[in-house]
């Protein structure tokens, strides 16, 4: 299960903010992934982001290829299913 970090304390100064930062550091070092709450991002913003992602991934592969990660120069963009593997010699990722 992914750790859940409450970012609420980071909005205030003091010991709780420092403790939250230490928890975040430890989770990043141990797990590399986490969920957050208390982030203050309005639901409309993250709903729009998820909607944009759904529309992007619904496009034909030829259209998405225009934004292929190899064309970016800064290693940002889209990559097709099977293009990446977490470790050499292991099966490729089944994600875009």
Short mmCIF file of N, CA, C and O in Angstrom, two decimals:
data_model
loop_
_atom_site.label_atom_id
_atom_site.label_comp_id
_atom_site.label_asym_id
_atom_site.label_seq_id
_atom_site.Cartn_x
_atom_site.Cartn_y
_atom_site.Cartn_z
N UNK A 1 0.84 -1.18 0.00
CA UNK A 1 0.00 0.00 0.00
C UNK A 1 0.89 1.25 0.00
O UNK A 1 1.91 1.28 0.69
N UNK A 2 0.49 2.24 -0.77
CA UNK A 2 1.25 3.48 -0.83
C UNK A 2 1.08 4.28 0.46
O UNK A 2 -0.03 4.37 0.99
N UNK A 3 2.16 4.89 0.93
CA UNK A 3 2.04 5.76 2.10
C UNK A 3 1.19 6.98 1.76
O UNK A 3 1.20 7.48 0.64
N UNK A 4 0.46 7.48 2.75
CA UNK A 4 -0.36 8.68 2.61
C UNK A 4 0.25 9.79 3.45
O UNK A 4 0.42 9.63 4.66
N UNK A 5 0.63 10.88 2.80
CA UNK A 5 1.25 12.01 3.49
C UNK A 5 0.25 13.16 3.54
O UNK A 5 -0.30 13.56 2.52
N UNK A 6 0.03 13.71 4.73
CA UNK A 6 -0.82 14.88 4.89
C UNK A 6 0.06 16.12 4.81
O UNK A 6 0.90 16.36 5.67
N UNK A 7 -0.12 16.89 3.74
CA UNK A 7 0.69 18.10 3.55
C UNK A 7 0.14 19.29 4.31
O UNK A 7 0.74 20.37 4.28
N UNK A 8 -0.97 19.12 5.01
CA UNK A 8 -1.56 20.21 5.77
C UNK A 8 -0.58 20.94 6.67
O UNK A 8 -0.53 22.17 6.67
N UNK A 9 0.24 20.21 7.44
CA UNK A 9 1.18 20.89 8.33
C UNK A 9 2.24 21.73 7.61
O UNK A 9 2.87 22.60 8.21
N UNK A 10 2.46 21.50 6.33
CA UNK A 10 3.50 22.26 5.63
C UNK A 10 3.09 23.70 5.38
O UNK A 10 3.92 24.53 5.02
N UNK A 11 1.81 24.02 5.57
CA UNK A 11 1.33 25.38 5.32
C UNK A 11 1.61 26.29 6.51
O UNK A 11 1.46 27.50 6.41
N UNK A 12 2.01 25.74 7.63
CA UNK A 12 2.30 26.52 8.82
C UNK A 12 3.78 26.38 9.19
O UNK A 12 4.43 25.41 8.82
N UNK A 13 4.28 27.33 9.92
CA UNK A 13 5.65 27.25 10.42
C UNK A 13 5.67 26.38 11.69
O UNK A 13 4.67 26.22 12.34
N UNK A 14 6.83 25.83 12.00
CA UNK A 14 6.96 25.15 13.27
C UNK A 14 7.34 23.69 13.17
O UNK A 14 7.68 23.17 12.11
N UNK A 15 7.24 23.02 14.33
CA UNK A 15 7.70 21.63 14.46
C UNK A 15 6.89 20.68 13.58
O UNK A 15 7.44 19.71 13.04
N UNK A 16 5.58 20.93 13.44
CA UNK A 16 4.77 20.04 12.61
C UNK A 16 5.21 20.09 11.15
O UNK A 16 5.23 19.08 10.46
N UNK A 17 5.59 21.27 10.69
CA UNK A 17 6.07 21.43 9.32
C UNK A 17 7.37 20.66 9.13
O UNK A 17 7.57 19.96 8.14
N UNK A 18 8.28 20.78 10.09
CA UNK A 18 9.55 20.07 10.03
C UNK A 18 9.34 18.56 10.07
O UNK A 18 9.98 17.81 9.33
N UNK A 19 8.41 18.10 10.90
CA UNK A 19 8.12 16.66 11.00
C UNK A 19 7.53 16.15 9.69
O UNK A 19 7.87 15.04 9.23
N UNK A 20 6.67 16.94 9.06
CA UNK A 20 6.07 16.54 7.78
C UNK A 20 7.16 16.44 6.71
O UNK A 20 7.17 15.50 5.92
N UNK A 21 8.08 17.39 6.70
CA UNK A 21 9.18 17.35 5.73
C UNK A 21 10.05 16.11 5.95
O UNK A 21 10.46 15.45 4.99
N UNK A 22 10.30 15.76 7.20
CA UNK A 22 11.10 14.57 7.50
C UNK A 22 10.37 13.30 7.07
O UNK A 22 10.98 12.38 6.52
N UNK A 23 9.05 13.27 7.28
CA UNK A 23 8.25 12.11 6.85
C UNK A 23 8.28 11.98 5.33
O UNK A 23 8.47 10.89 4.79
N UNK A 24 8.13 13.09 4.65
CA UNK A 24 8.17 13.09 3.19
C UNK A 24 9.52 12.62 2.68
O UNK A 24 9.60 11.80 1.75
N UNK A 25 10.59 13.08 3.29
CA UNK A 25 11.94 12.65 2.92
C UNK A 25 12.10 11.14 3.10
O UNK A 25 12.58 10.44 2.21
N UNK A 26 11.65 10.64 4.24
CA UNK A 26 11.80 9.21 4.52
C UNK A 26 10.99 8.36 3.54
O UNK A 26 11.48 7.34 3.04
N UNK A 27 9.77 8.78 3.24
CA UNK A 27 8.92 8.03 2.32
C UNK A 27 9.52 8.04 0.91
O UNK A 27 9.52 7.01 0.23
N UNK A 28 10.05 9.18 0.49
CA UNK A 28 10.67 9.24 -0.84
C UNK A 28 11.88 8.32 -0.92
O UNK A 28 12.08 7.65 -1.94
N UNK A 29 12.67 8.28 0.11
CA UNK A 29 13.86 7.43 0.11
C UNK A 29 13.51 5.94 0.19
O UNK A 29 14.16 5.11 -0.43
N UNK A 30 12.47 5.62 0.95
CA UNK A 30 12.13 4.21 1.16
C UNK A 30 11.24 3.65 0.04
O UNK A 30 11.46 2.54 -0.43
N UNK A 31 10.22 4.42 -0.37
CA UNK A 31 9.23 3.92 -1.33
C UNK A 31 9.34 4.55 -2.71
O UNK A 31 9.09 3.89 -3.71
N UNK A 32 9.64 5.83 -2.76
CA UNK A 32 9.72 6.53 -4.04
C UNK A 32 8.38 7.04 -4.54
O UNK A 32 8.34 7.87 -5.44
N UNK A 33 7.29 6.57 -3.99
CA UNK A 33 5.95 6.98 -4.38
C UNK A 33 5.12 7.19 -3.13
O UNK A 33 5.35 6.55 -2.10
N UNK A 34 4.12 8.05 -3.23
CA UNK A 34 3.23 8.29 -2.10
C UNK A 34 1.97 8.98 -2.58
O UNK A 34 1.91 9.49 -3.69
N UNK A 35 0.95 8.99 -1.74
CA UNK A 35 -0.28 9.74 -1.98
C UNK A 35 -0.27 10.91 -1.02
O UNK A 35 0.37 10.85 0.03
N UNK A 36 -0.98 11.97 -1.39
CA UNK A 36 -1.05 13.13 -0.51
C UNK A 36 -2.49 13.56 -0.27
O UNK A 36 -3.37 13.33 -1.09
N UNK A 37 -2.68 14.19 0.84
CA UNK A 37 -3.91 14.92 1.15
C UNK A 37 -3.47 16.24 1.78
O UNK A 37 -2.30 16.42 2.11
N UNK A 38 -4.37 17.15 1.91
CA UNK A 38 -4.02 18.45 2.48
C UNK A 38 -3.20 19.30 1.53
O UNK A 38 -2.50 20.21 1.96
N UNK A 39 -3.30 19.03 0.22
CA UNK A 39 -2.46 19.71 -0.77
C UNK A 39 -3.02 21.05 -1.21
O UNK A 39 -2.32 21.84 -1.82
N UNK A 40 -4.27 21.30 -0.97
CA UNK A 40 -4.96 22.55 -1.32
C UNK A 40 -5.13 22.78 -2.81
O UNK A 40 -5.42 23.89 -3.24
N UNK A 41 -4.94 21.77 -3.61
CA UNK A 41 -5.21 21.90 -5.04
C UNK A 41 -6.71 21.69 -5.21
O UNK A 41 -7.24 20.65 -4.83
N UNK A 42 -7.41 22.68 -5.78
CA UNK A 42 -8.86 22.55 -5.92
C UNK A 42 -9.24 21.34 -6.80
O UNK A 42 -8.54 21.02 -7.76
N UNK A 43 -10.33 20.69 -6.45
CA UNK A 43 -10.77 19.52 -7.20
C UNK A 43 -10.94 19.83 -8.68
O UNK A 43 -10.63 19.01 -9.53
N UNK A 44 -11.41 21.03 -9.01
CA UNK A 44 -11.59 21.39 -10.42
C UNK A 44 -10.28 21.32 -11.19
O UNK A 44 -10.25 20.92 -12.35
N UNK A 45 -9.17 21.67 -10.55
CA UNK A 45 -7.86 21.65 -11.21
C UNK A 45 -7.42 20.22 -11.47
O UNK A 45 -7.02 19.87 -12.58
N UNK A 46 -7.48 19.36 -10.46
CA UNK A 46 -7.00 18.00 -10.71
C UNK A 46 -7.98 17.21 -11.55
O UNK A 46 -7.57 16.33 -12.31
N UNK A 47 -9.25 17.53 -11.50
CA UNK A 47 -10.21 16.87 -12.40
C UNK A 47 -9.91 17.25 -13.85
O UNK A 47 -9.97 16.40 -14.75
N UNK A 48 -9.58 18.52 -14.09
CA UNK A 48 -9.23 18.96 -15.44
C UNK A 48 -7.95 18.27 -15.92
O UNK A 48 -7.85 17.88 -17.09
N UNK A 49 -6.99 18.09 -15.02
CA UNK A 49 -5.73 17.43 -15.40
C UNK A 49 -5.99 15.97 -15.78
O UNK A 49 -5.46 15.48 -16.78
N UNK A 50 -6.80 15.27 -14.99
CA UNK A 50 -7.11 13.88 -15.31
C UNK A 50 -7.91 13.79 -16.61
O UNK A 50 -7.71 12.89 -17.42
N UNK A 51 -8.80 14.73 -16.83
CA UNK A 51 -9.57 14.76 -18.08
C UNK A 51 -8.67 14.96 -19.28
O UNK A 51 -8.83 14.30 -20.32
N UNK A 52 -7.70 15.87 -19.15
CA UNK A 52 -6.76 16.11 -20.25
C UNK A 52 -5.93 14.85 -20.52
O UNK A 52 -5.68 14.51 -21.68
N UNK A 53 -5.52 14.16 -19.47
CA UNK A 53 -4.74 12.94 -19.65
C UNK A 53 -5.58 11.86 -20.36
O UNK A 53 -5.09 11.18 -21.26
N UNK A 54 -6.83 11.74 -19.97
CA UNK A 54 -7.71 10.75 -20.63
C UNK A 54 -7.88 11.07 -22.10
O UNK A 54 -7.84 10.17 -22.95
N UNK A 55 -8.03 12.34 -22.43
CA UNK A 55 -8.17 12.72 -23.84
C UNK A 55 -6.88 12.46 -24.61
O UNK A 55 -6.92 11.98 -25.75
N UNK A 56 -5.73 12.73 -24.00
CA UNK A 56 -4.46 12.47 -24.66
C UNK A 56 -4.30 10.98 -24.96
O UNK A 56 -4.00 10.61 -26.09
N UNK A 57 -4.50 10.13 -23.96
CA UNK A 57 -4.27 8.70 -24.16
C UNK A 57 -5.31 8.06 -25.07
O UNK A 57 -5.08 6.97 -25.58
N UNK A 58 -6.43 8.73 -25.30
CA UNK A 58 -7.44 8.22 -26.22
C UNK A 58 -7.10 8.53 -27.68
O UNK A 58 -7.71 7.97 -28.59
N UNK A 59 -6.12 9.39 -27.92
CA UNK A 59 -5.73 9.74 -29.28
C UNK A 59 -5.07 8.56 -29.98
O UNK A 59 -4.49 7.69 -29.33
N UNK A 60 -5.10 8.55 -31.31
CA UNK A 60 -4.39 7.50 -32.05
C UNK A 60 -2.88 7.59 -31.77
O UNK A 60 -2.34 8.67 -31.54
N UNK A 61 -2.23 6.45 -31.82
CA UNK A 61 -0.79 6.41 -31.53
C UNK A 61 0.00 7.33 -32.46
O UNK A 61 0.97 7.97 -32.04
N UNK A 62 -0.38 7.41 -33.71
CA UNK A 62 0.33 8.28 -34.66
C UNK A 62 0.27 9.74 -34.23
O UNK A 62 1.23 10.49 -34.42
N UNK A 63 -0.82 10.15 -33.65
CA UNK A 63 -0.96 11.53 -33.16
C UNK A 63 -0.08 11.74 -31.94
O UNK A 63 0.65 12.74 -31.84
N UNK A 64 -0.12 10.80 -30.99
CA UNK A 64 0.68 10.92 -29.77
C UNK A 64 2.17 10.90 -30.09
O UNK A 64 2.97 11.51 -29.38
N UNK A 65 2.55 10.22 -31.16
CA UNK A 65 3.97 10.11 -31.53
C UNK A 65 4.60 11.47 -31.80
O UNK A 65 5.81 11.62 -31.70
N UNK A 66 3.79 12.48 -32.11
CA UNK A 66 4.34 13.83 -32.31
C UNK A 66 5.00 14.35 -31.04
O UNK A 66 5.88 15.21 -31.09
N UNK A 67 4.58 13.84 -29.90
CA UNK A 67 5.13 14.28 -28.61
C UNK A 67 6.02 13.21 -28.00
O UNK A 67 6.21 13.16 -26.78
N UNK A 68 6.59 12.35 -28.83
CA UNK A 68 7.45 11.26 -28.33
C UNK A 68 8.59 11.87 -27.51
O UNK A 68 9.17 12.89 -27.86
N UNK A 69 8.93 11.19 -26.45
CA UNK A 69 9.95 11.64 -25.52
C UNK A 69 11.32 11.86 -26.20
O UNK A 69 12.08 12.74 -25.80
N UNK A 70 11.59 11.11 -27.25
CA UNK A 70 12.87 11.27 -27.96
C UNK A 70 12.97 12.60 -28.70
O UNK A 70 14.07 13.05 -29.02
N UNK A 71 11.86 13.24 -28.97
CA UNK A 71 11.86 14.51 -29.71
C UNK A 71 11.95 15.73 -28.80
O UNK A 71 12.05 16.84 -29.29
N UNK A 72 11.91 15.55 -27.50
CA UNK A 72 11.78 16.69 -26.59
C UNK A 72 13.08 17.41 -26.30
O UNK A 72 13.07 18.60 -26.02
N UNK A 73 14.20 16.71 -26.29
CA UNK A 73 15.46 17.34 -25.91
C UNK A 73 15.66 17.45 -24.41
O UNK A 73 16.76 17.72 -23.94
N UNK A 74 14.60 17.29 -23.63
CA UNK A 74 14.70 17.36 -22.16
C UNK A 74 14.08 16.12 -21.50
O UNK A 74 13.73 16.15 -20.33
N UNK A 75 13.94 15.05 -22.28
CA UNK A 75 13.41 13.78 -21.79
C UNK A 75 12.03 13.93 -21.16
O UNK A 75 11.75 13.44 -20.06
N UNK A 76 11.17 14.67 -21.84
CA UNK A 76 9.78 14.84 -21.41
C UNK A 76 8.87 14.51 -22.59
O UNK A 76 9.19 14.85 -23.72
N UNK A 77 7.77 13.88 -22.34
CA UNK A 77 6.82 13.62 -23.40
C UNK A 77 6.21 12.23 -23.30
O UNK A 77 6.29 11.57 -22.27
N UNK A 78 5.64 11.80 -24.40
CA UNK A 78 4.93 10.53 -24.48
C UNK A 78 5.87 9.43 -24.94
O UNK A 78 6.81 9.66 -25.70
N UNK A 79 5.63 8.23 -24.43
CA UNK A 79 6.33 7.07 -24.98
C UNK A 79 5.34 5.91 -25.07
O UNK A 79 4.44 5.78 -24.26
N UNK A 80 5.47 5.09 -26.12
CA UNK A 80 4.50 4.03 -26.35
C UNK A 80 4.66 2.85 -25.40
O UNK A 80 5.70 2.69 -24.75
N UNK A 81 3.62 2.04 -25.35
CA UNK A 81 3.65 0.81 -24.56
C UNK A 81 4.83 -0.03 -25.01
O UNK A 81 5.09 -0.20 -26.21
N UNK A 82 5.60 -0.53 -24.04
CA UNK A 82 6.74 -1.39 -24.35
C UNK A 82 8.02 -0.65 -24.67
O UNK A 82 9.05 -1.28 -24.93
N UNK A 83 8.00 0.67 -24.62
CA UNK A 83 9.19 1.45 -24.98
C UNK A 83 10.19 1.53 -23.83
O UNK A 83 11.38 1.63 -24.05
N UNK A 84 9.72 1.48 -22.60
CA UNK A 84 10.60 1.57 -21.43
C UNK A 84 10.59 0.27 -20.66
O UNK A 84 9.59 -0.44 -20.61
N UNK A 85 11.71 -0.01 -20.01
CA UNK A 85 11.81 -1.12 -19.06
C UNK A 85 12.48 -0.58 -17.81
O UNK A 85 13.42 0.20 -17.89
N UNK A 86 11.96 -0.96 -16.66
CA UNK A 86 12.51 -0.48 -15.40
C UNK A 86 13.95 -0.92 -15.23
O UNK A 86 14.80 -0.15 -14.82
N UNK A 87 14.23 -2.17 -15.58
CA UNK A 87 15.58 -2.70 -15.45
C UNK A 87 15.96 -3.42 -16.74
O UNK A 87 15.14 -4.14 -17.31
N UNK A 88 17.21 -3.26 -17.17
CA UNK A 88 17.65 -3.99 -18.35
C UNK A 88 17.47 -5.49 -18.16
O UNK A 88 17.68 -6.02 -17.08
N UNK A 89 17.04 -6.16 -19.21
CA UNK A 89 16.85 -7.60 -19.15
C UNK A 89 15.50 -8.03 -18.61
O UNK A 89 15.19 -9.21 -18.59
N UNK A 90 14.69 -7.07 -18.16
CA UNK A 90 13.35 -7.38 -17.66
C UNK A 90 12.33 -6.99 -18.73
O UNK A 90 12.62 -6.16 -19.60
N UNK A 91 11.13 -7.54 -18.67
CA UNK A 91 10.11 -7.19 -19.67
C UNK A 91 9.82 -5.69 -19.65
O UNK A 91 9.92 -5.04 -18.60
N UNK A 92 9.45 -5.14 -20.80
CA UNK A 92 9.15 -3.70 -20.86
C UNK A 92 7.86 -3.37 -20.12
O UNK A 92 7.01 -4.23 -19.88
N UNK A 93 7.71 -2.09 -19.78
CA UNK A 93 6.53 -1.60 -19.10
C UNK A 93 5.32 -1.67 -20.04
O UNK A 93 5.43 -1.41 -21.24
N UNK A 94 4.18 -1.97 -19.47
CA UNK A 94 2.94 -2.02 -20.23
C UNK A 94 2.13 -0.77 -19.96
O UNK A 94 0.97 -0.81 -19.58
N UNK A 95 2.76 0.36 -20.15
CA UNK A 95 2.13 1.66 -19.93
C UNK A 95 2.60 2.63 -21.00
O UNK A 95 3.58 2.38 -21.68
N UNK A 96 1.85 3.69 -21.14
CA UNK A 96 2.28 4.78 -22.03
C UNK A 96 2.92 5.84 -21.17
O UNK A 96 2.56 6.04 -20.05
#
